[in-house]
Coordinates of C-alpha atoms in Angstrom, one line a residue:
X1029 CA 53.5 104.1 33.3
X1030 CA 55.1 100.4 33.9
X1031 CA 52.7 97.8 35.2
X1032 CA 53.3 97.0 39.1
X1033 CA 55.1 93.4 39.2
X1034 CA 54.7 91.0 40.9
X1035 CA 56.5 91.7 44.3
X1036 CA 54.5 94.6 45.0
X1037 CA 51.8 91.7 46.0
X1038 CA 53.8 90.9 49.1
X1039 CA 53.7 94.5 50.9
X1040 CA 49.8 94.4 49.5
X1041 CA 49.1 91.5 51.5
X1042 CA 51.4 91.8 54.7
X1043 CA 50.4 92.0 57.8
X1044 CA 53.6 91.1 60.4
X1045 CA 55.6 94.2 61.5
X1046 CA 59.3 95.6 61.1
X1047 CA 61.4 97.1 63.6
X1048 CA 65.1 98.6 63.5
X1049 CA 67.5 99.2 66.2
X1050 CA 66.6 102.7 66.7
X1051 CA 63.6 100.8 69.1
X1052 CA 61.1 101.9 65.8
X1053 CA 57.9 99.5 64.8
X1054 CA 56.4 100.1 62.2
X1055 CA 53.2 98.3 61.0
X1056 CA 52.3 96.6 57.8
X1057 CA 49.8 98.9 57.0
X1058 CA 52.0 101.9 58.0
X1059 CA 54.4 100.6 55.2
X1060 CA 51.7 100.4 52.5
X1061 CA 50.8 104.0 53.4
X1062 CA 54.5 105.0 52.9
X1063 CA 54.7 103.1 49.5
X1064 CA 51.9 104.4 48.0
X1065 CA 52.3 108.4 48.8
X1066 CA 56.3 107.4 47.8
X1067 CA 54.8 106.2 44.4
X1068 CA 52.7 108.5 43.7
X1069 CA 55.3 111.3 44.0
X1070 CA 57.6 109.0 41.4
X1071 CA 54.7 109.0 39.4
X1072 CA 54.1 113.1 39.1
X1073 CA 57.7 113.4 38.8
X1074 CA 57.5 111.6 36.0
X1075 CA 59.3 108.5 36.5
X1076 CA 59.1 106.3 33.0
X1077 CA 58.4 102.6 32.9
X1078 CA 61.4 100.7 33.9
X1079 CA 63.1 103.2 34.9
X1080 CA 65.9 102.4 37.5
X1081 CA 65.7 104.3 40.8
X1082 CA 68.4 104.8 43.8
X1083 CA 66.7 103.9 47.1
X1084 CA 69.3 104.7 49.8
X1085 CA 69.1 102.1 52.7
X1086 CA 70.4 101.8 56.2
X1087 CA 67.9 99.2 57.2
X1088 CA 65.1 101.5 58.0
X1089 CA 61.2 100.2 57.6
X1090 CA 61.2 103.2 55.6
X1091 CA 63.8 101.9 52.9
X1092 CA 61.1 99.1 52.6
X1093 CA 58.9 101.0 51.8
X1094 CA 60.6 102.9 49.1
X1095 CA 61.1 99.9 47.6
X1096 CA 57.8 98.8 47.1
X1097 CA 57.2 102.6 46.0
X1098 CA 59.0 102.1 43.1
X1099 CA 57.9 98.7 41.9
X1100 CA 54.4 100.3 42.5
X1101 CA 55.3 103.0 40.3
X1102 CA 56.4 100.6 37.5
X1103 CA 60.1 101.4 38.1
X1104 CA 63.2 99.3 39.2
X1105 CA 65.1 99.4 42.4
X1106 CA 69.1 99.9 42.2
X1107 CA 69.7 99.9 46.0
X1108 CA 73.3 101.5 47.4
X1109 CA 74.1 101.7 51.2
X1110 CA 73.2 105.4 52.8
X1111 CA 77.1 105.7 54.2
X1112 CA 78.3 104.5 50.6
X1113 CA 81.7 106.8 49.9
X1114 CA 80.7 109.6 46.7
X1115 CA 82.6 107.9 44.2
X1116 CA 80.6 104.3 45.1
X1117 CA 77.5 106.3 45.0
X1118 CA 78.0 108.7 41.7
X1119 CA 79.4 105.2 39.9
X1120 CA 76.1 103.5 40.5
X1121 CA 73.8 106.5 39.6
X1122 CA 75.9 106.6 36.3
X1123 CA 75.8 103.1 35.2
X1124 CA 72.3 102.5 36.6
X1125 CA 71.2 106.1 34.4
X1126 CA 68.6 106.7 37.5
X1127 CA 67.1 110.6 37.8
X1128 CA 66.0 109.8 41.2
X1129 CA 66.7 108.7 44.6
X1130 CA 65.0 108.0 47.1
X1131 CA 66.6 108.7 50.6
X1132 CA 64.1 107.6 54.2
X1133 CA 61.1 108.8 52.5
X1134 CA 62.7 111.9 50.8
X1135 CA 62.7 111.7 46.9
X1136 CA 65.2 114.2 45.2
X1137 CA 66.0 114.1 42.0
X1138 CA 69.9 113.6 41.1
X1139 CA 70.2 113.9 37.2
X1140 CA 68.3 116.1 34.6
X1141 CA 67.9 113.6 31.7
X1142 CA 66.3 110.4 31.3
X1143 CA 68.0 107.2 31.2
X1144 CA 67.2 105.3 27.7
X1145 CA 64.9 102.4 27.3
X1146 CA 66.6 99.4 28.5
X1147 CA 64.9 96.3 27.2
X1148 CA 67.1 94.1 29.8
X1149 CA 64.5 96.1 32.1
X1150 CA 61.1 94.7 31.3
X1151 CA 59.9 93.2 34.2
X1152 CA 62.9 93.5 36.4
X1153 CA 62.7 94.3 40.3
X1154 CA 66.4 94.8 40.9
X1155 CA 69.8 96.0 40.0
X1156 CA 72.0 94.7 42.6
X1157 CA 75.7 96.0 42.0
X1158 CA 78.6 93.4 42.4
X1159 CA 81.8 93.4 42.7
X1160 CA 83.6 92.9 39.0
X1161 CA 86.7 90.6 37.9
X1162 CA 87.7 94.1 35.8
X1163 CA 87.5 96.4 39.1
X1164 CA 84.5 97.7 37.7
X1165 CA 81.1 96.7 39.7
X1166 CA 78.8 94.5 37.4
X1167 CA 74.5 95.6 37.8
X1168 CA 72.7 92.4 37.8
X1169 CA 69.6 92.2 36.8
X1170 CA 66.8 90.4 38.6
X1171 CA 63.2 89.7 37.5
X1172 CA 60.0 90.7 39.4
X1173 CA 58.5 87.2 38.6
X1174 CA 61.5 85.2 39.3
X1175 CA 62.6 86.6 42.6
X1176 CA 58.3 86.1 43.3
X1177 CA 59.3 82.7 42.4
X1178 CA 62.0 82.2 44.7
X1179 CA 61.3 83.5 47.5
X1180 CA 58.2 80.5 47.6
X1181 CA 60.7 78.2 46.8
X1182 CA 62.5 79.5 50.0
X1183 CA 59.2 79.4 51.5
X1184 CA 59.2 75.5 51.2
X1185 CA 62.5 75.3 52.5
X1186 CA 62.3 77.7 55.9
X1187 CA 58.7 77.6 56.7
X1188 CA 58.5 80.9 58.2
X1189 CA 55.5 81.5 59.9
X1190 CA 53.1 84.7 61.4
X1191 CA 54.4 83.8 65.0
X1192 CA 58.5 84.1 64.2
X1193 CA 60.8 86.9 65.2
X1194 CA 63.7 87.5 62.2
X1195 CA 66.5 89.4 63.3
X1196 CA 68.6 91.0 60.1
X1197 CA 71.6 92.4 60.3
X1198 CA 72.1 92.1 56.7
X1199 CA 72.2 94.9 54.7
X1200 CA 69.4 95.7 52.0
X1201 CA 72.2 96.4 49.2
X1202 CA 72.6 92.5 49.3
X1203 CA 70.7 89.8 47.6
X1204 CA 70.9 87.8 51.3
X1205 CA 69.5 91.0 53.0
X1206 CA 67.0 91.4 50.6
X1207 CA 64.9 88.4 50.4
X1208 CA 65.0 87.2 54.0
X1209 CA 63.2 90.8 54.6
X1210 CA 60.7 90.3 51.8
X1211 CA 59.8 86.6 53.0
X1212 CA 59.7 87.8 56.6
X1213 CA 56.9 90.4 55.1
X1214 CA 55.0 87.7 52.8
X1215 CA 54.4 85.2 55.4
X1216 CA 53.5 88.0 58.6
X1217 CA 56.5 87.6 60.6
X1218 CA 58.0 90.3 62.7
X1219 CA 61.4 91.3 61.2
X1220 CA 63.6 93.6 63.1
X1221 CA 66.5 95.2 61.1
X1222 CA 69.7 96.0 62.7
X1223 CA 71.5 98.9 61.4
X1224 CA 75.1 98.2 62.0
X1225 CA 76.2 95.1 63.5
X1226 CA 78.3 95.1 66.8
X1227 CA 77.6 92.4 69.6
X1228 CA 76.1 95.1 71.9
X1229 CA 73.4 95.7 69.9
X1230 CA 72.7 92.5 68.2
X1231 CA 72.6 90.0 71.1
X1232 CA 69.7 92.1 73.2
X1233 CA 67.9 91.3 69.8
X1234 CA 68.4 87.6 70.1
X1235 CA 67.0 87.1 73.1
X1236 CA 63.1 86.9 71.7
X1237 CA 64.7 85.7 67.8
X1238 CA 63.5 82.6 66.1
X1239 CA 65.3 83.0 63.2
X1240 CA 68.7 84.7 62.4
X1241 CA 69.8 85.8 59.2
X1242 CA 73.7 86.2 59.6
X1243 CA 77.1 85.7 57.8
X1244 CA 79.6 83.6 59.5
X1245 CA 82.0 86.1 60.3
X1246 CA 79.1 87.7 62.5
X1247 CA 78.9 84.6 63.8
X1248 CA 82.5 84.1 65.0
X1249 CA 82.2 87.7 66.4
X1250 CA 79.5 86.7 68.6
X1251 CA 80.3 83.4 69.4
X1252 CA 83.5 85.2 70.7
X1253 CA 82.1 87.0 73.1
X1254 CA 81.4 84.0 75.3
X1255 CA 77.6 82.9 76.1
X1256 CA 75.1 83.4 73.4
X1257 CA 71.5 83.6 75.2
X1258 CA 69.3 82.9 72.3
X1259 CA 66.8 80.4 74.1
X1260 CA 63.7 80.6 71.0
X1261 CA 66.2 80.6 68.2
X1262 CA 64.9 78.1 66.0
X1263 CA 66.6 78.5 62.5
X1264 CA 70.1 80.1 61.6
X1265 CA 70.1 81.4 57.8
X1266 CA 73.8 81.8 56.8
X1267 CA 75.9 81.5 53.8
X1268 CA 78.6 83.9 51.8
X1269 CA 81.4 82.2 52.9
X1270 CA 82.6 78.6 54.5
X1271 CA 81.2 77.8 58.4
X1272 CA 83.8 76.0 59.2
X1273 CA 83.6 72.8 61.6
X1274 CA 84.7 74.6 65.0
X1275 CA 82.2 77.6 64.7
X1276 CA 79.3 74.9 63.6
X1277 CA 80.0 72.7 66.7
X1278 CA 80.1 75.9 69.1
X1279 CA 76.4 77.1 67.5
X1280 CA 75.5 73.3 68.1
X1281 CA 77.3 73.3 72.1
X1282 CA 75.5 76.6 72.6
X1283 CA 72.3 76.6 70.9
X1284 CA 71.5 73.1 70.0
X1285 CA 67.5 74.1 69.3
X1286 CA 69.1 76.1 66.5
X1287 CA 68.9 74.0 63.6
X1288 CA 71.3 75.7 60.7
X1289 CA 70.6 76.4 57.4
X1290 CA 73.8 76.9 55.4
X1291 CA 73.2 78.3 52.0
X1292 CA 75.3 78.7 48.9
X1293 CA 74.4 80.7 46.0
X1294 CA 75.2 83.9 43.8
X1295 CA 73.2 86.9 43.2
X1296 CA 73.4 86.3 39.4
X1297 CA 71.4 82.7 40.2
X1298 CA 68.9 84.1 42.6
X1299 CA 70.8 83.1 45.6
X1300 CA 70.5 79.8 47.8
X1301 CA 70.7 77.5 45.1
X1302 CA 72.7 74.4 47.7
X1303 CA 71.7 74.5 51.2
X1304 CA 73.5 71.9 53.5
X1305 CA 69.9 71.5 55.8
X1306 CA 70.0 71.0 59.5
X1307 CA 69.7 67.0 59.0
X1308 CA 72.5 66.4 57.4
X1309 CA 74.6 68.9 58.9
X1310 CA 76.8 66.1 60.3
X1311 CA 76.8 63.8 57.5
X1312 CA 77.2 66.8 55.4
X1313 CA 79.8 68.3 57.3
X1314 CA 82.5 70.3 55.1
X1315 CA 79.7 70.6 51.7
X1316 CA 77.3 73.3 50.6
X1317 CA 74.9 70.2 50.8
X1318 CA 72.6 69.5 48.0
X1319 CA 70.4 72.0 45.2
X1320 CA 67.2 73.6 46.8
X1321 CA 64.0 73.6 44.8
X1322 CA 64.5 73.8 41.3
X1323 CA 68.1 74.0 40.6
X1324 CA 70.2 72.6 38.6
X1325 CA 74.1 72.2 38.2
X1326 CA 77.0 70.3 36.8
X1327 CA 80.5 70.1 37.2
X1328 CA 82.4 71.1 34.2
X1329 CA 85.6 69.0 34.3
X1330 CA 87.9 65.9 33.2
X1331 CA 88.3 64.7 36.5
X1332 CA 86.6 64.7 39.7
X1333 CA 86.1 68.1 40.3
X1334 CA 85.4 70.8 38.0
X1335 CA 83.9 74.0 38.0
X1336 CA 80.4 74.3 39.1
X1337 CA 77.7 75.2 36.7
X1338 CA 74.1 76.3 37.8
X1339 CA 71.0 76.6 35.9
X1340 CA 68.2 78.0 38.0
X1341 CA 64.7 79.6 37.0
X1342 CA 65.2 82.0 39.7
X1343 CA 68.6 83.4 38.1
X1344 CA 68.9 87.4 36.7
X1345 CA 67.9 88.6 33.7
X1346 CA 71.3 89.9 32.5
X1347 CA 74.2 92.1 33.8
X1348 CA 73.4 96.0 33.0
X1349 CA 74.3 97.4 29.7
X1350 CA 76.5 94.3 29.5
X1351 CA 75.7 91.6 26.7
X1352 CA 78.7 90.5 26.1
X1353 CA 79.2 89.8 29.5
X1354 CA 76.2 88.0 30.4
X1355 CA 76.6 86.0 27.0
X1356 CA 80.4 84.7 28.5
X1357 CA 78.8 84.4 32.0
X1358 CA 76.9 81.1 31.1
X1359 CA 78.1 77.6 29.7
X1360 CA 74.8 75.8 27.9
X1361 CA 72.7 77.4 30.0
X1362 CA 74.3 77.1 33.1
X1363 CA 76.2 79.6 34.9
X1364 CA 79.6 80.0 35.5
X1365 CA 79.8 80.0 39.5
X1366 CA 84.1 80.2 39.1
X1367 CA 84.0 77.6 42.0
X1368 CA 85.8 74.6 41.6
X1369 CA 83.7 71.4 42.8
X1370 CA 82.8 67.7 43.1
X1371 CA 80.3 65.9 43.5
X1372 CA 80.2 63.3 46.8
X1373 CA 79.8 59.8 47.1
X1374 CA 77.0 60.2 49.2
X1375 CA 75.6 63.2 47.1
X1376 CA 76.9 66.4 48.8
X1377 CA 79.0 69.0 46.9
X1378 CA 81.9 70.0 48.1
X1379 CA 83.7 73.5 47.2
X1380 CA 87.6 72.7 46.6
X1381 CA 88.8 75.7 45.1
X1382 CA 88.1 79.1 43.5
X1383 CA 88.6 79.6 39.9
X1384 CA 87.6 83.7 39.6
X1385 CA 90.1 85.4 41.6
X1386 CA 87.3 86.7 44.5
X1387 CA 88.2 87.6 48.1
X1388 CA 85.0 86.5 50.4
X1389 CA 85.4 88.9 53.4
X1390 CA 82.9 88.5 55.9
X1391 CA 80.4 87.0 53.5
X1392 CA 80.8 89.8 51.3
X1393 CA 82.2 89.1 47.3
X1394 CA 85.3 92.0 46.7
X1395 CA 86.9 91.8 43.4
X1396 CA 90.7 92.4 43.7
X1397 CA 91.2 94.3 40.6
X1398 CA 88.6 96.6 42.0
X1399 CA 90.7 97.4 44.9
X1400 CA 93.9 97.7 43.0
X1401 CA 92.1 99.9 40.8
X1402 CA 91.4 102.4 43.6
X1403 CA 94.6 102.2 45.3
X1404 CA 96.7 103.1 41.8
X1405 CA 94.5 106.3 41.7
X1406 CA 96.4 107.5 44.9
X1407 CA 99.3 109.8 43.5
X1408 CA 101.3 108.0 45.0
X1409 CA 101.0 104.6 44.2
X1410 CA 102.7 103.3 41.7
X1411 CA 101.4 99.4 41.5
X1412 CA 98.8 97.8 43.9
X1413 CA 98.3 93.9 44.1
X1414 CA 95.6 92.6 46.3
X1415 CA 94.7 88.8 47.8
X1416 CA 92.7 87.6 49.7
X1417 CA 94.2 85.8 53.1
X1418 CA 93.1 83.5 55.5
X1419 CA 91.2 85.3 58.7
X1420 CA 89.9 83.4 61.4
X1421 CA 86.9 85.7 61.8
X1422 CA 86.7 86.8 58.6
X1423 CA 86.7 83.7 56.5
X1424 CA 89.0 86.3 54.2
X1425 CA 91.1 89.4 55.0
X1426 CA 91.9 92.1 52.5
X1427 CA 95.4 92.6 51.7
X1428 CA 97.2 94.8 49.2
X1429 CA 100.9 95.2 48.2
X1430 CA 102.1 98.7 47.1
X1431 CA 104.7 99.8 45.4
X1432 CA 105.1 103.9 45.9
X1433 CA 106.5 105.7 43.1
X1434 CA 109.9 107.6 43.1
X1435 CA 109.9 110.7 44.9
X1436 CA 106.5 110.2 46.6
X1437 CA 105.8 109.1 50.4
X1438 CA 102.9 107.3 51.9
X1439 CA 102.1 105.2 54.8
X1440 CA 99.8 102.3 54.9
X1441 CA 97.1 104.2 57.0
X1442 CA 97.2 107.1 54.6
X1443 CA 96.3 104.6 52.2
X1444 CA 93.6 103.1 54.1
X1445 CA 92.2 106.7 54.4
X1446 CA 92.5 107.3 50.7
X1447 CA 90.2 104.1 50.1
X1448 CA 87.7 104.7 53.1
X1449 CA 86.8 107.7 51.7
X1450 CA 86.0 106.5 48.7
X1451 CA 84.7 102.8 48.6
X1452 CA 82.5 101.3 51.2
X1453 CA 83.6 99.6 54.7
X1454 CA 83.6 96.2 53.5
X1455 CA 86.1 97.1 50.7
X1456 CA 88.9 99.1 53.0
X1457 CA 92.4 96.5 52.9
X1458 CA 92.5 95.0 56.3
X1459 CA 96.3 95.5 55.8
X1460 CA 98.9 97.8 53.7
X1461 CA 102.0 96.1 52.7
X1462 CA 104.6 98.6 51.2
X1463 CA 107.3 96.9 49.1
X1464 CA 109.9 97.6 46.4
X1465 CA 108.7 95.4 43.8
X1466 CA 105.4 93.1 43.7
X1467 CA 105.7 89.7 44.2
X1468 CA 105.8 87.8 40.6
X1469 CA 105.9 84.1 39.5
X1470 CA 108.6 82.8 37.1
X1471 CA 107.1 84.1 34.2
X1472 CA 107.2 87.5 35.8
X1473 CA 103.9 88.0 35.9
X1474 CA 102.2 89.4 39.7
X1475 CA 101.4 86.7 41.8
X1476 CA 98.4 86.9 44.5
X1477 CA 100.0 84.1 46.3
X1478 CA 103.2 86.4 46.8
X1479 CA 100.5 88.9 48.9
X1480 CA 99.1 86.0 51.0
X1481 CA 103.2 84.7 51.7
X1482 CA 104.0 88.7 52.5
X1483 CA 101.2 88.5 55.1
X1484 CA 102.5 85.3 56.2
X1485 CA 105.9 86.5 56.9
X1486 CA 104.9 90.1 58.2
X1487 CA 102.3 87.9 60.8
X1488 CA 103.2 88.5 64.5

């Protein structure tokens, strides 16, 4: 059986609490008890060193638990969202070769036969599944020791402490999700998970926060509502896509205690590798500030800006099953972010552009290809072209042109229903355009600009 790594030291030594918007509150030591009978039934099942394992989460303290069962087992943790749609769900267990699942508490076993030995795997905590540039979702792989390593370097940025109150709407499928929960457990604070975010629920939860783990577009949807009342909110954790200089000054009009920590960073580096810190938020205003603890970068370029490069200590091991990948991935070292930089006078980066052709929805990374991909299965659909465009809550909304074949009739929310029954929420096109041809360039080629016009000149 695989050694324990070095996460499983953090649930060992917790002693803060976790709650979830079901009004549950569970203990520290209730969660070791959980872990360790969750283990020890990976263990008779059989469970081999390394071995990935499903844990189905819905931000639960009992999806915590599981994963501290299986890195206490010596296995790995692929995590996928309970209300993930079949086909997201049997595409994961396939590519991640897991036997086993474990589902609030419940382990059941999901395939006969073991996956192989993966050497990728020694050591790692996590496969955290990400949208690919191909339409198919890449598994990164994250060390135990490295992600320990971070999440003290995250440490000496936040300084969380016994006495604060984390409120997480996040989900524990995401990188973001993931480590503000673990660091909330290392240092003793009380986290409360929220399940599903909708301002009802969440801002009863603020009232007693000091810290808020968020994504701006959660942000905007609040901040819609009117007042805020979030009178011990110290820090604001946020990052996935850009703040924007109206929603920063309204979190400054309305909760100017809050200081705001806005983070840039991919899973594939660890996450938070730039933060733009609460005392430079002015001067900063527009960047993803400056490299947190550790990290490294360069922009890649003949003029001023240039794609941005990070090497980190904290970053993943390699993407699943996928050398050739990981190899083209990294430049000397560093990664390939696909962001297109430069580098301040005064020091800050700035983000000018987007080389890889991702859509940022409501902080969450979609690949367009994988979207097209799942619209040209519809038997209808002939060709599907997808963009992102320009939301004022979301950051980014998902759009898709479609073409329908000859002889064959669909509407745009037939569409939508084709894809919400098989991808998850976040992925389901905000908006259907139905057209004759796609829009193309002068070479002919598709153009994703043409989808973001089409929206223009369809907007009311």
């Amino acid at each position: 059986m695989g050694e324990p790594g070095a996460l499983c030291r953090i649930l060992a030594e917790a002693q803060g609490e976790v709650g979830d918007d079901a009004g549950m509150v569970v203990a520290a030591s209730a969660l070791r008890f959980g872990a360790a009978d969750a283990a020890a039934r990976l263990r008779a099942a059989g469970l081999a060193p390394d071995e990935p394992v499903l844990v189905s989460v819905a931000n639960r303290p009992a999806d915590l638990a599981a994963l501290f069962a299986v890195w206490q087992a010596g296995g790995v943790v692929v995590p996928v969202h309970e209300a993930a749609a079949p086909a997201t769900f049997a595409a994961i267990a396939a590519q991640s070769g897991a036997r086993f699942c474990l589902r609030d508490g419940v382990l059941d076993l999901i395939a006969d036969d073991p996956p192989p030995a993966r050497p990728l795997l020694r050591g790692a905590a996590l496969v955290v599944f990400t949208s690919g540039s191909t339409g198919t979702p890449k598994g990164v792989v994250l060390g135990h020791a490295r992600f320990a390593a971070k999440l003290d370097a995250l440490q000496a940025l936040l300084e969380l402490t016994p006495g604060d109150r984390v409120v997480l709407p996040l989900q524990l499928i995401f990188i973001f999700g993931l480590w503000v929960a673990l660091l909330s457990l290392k240092t003793g604070a009380r986290l409360e998970l929220v399940g599903k975010f909708t301002p009802a629920t969440l801002l009863p939860r603020l009232d007693r926060a000091t810290v808020f783990a968020t994504v701006p577009s959660m942000l905007r949807t609040l901040f819609g509502q009117g007042a805020v009342a979030a009178p011990h909110l110290r820090t604001i954790l946020t990052g996935g896509e850009g703040l924007g200089a109206h929603l920063s000054g309204e979190i400054a009009r309305q909760l100017p205690q809050a200081g705001v920590h806005d983070l840039y960073g991919l899973t594939e580096t660890g996450s938070c590798d730039f933060c733009l810190r609460p005392e430079d938020a002015r001067s900063g205003r527009g960047t993803i500030g400056t490299p947190t603890r550790d990290v490294e970068f360069r922009i890649d370029g003949a003029g001023e800006s240039g794609e941005l490069l990070i090497r980190s200590p904290f970053g993943m091991l390699g993407y699943l099953d996928n050398p050739g990948l990981t190899d083209a991935a990294f430049l000397d070292g560093h990664f390939r972010t696909g962001d297109v930089a430069r580098l301040r006078a005064d020091g800050f980066v700035e983000i000018v552009g987007r080389i890889k052709e991702i859509v940022s929805r409501g902080g969450n990374k979609i690949a367009p290809a994988e979207i097209e991909l799942l619209l040209s299965a519809h038997p209808a659909v002939a060709q599907a072209l997808c963009a992102g465009v320009p939301d004022p809550r979301l950051g980014e909304a998902l759009h898709v042109a479609v073409v329908l074949r000859a002889g064959h009739a669909a509407d745009a929310e037939e569409l939508k229903a084709w894809c919400r029954a098989r991808t998850e929420r976040f992925k389901v096109p905000d908006a259907i355009h139905l057209v004759d041809t796609l829009p193309t360039g002068p070479t002919g080629k598709a153009l994703r600009s043409g989808v973001r016009a089409l929206a223009e000149l369809k907007a009311p």
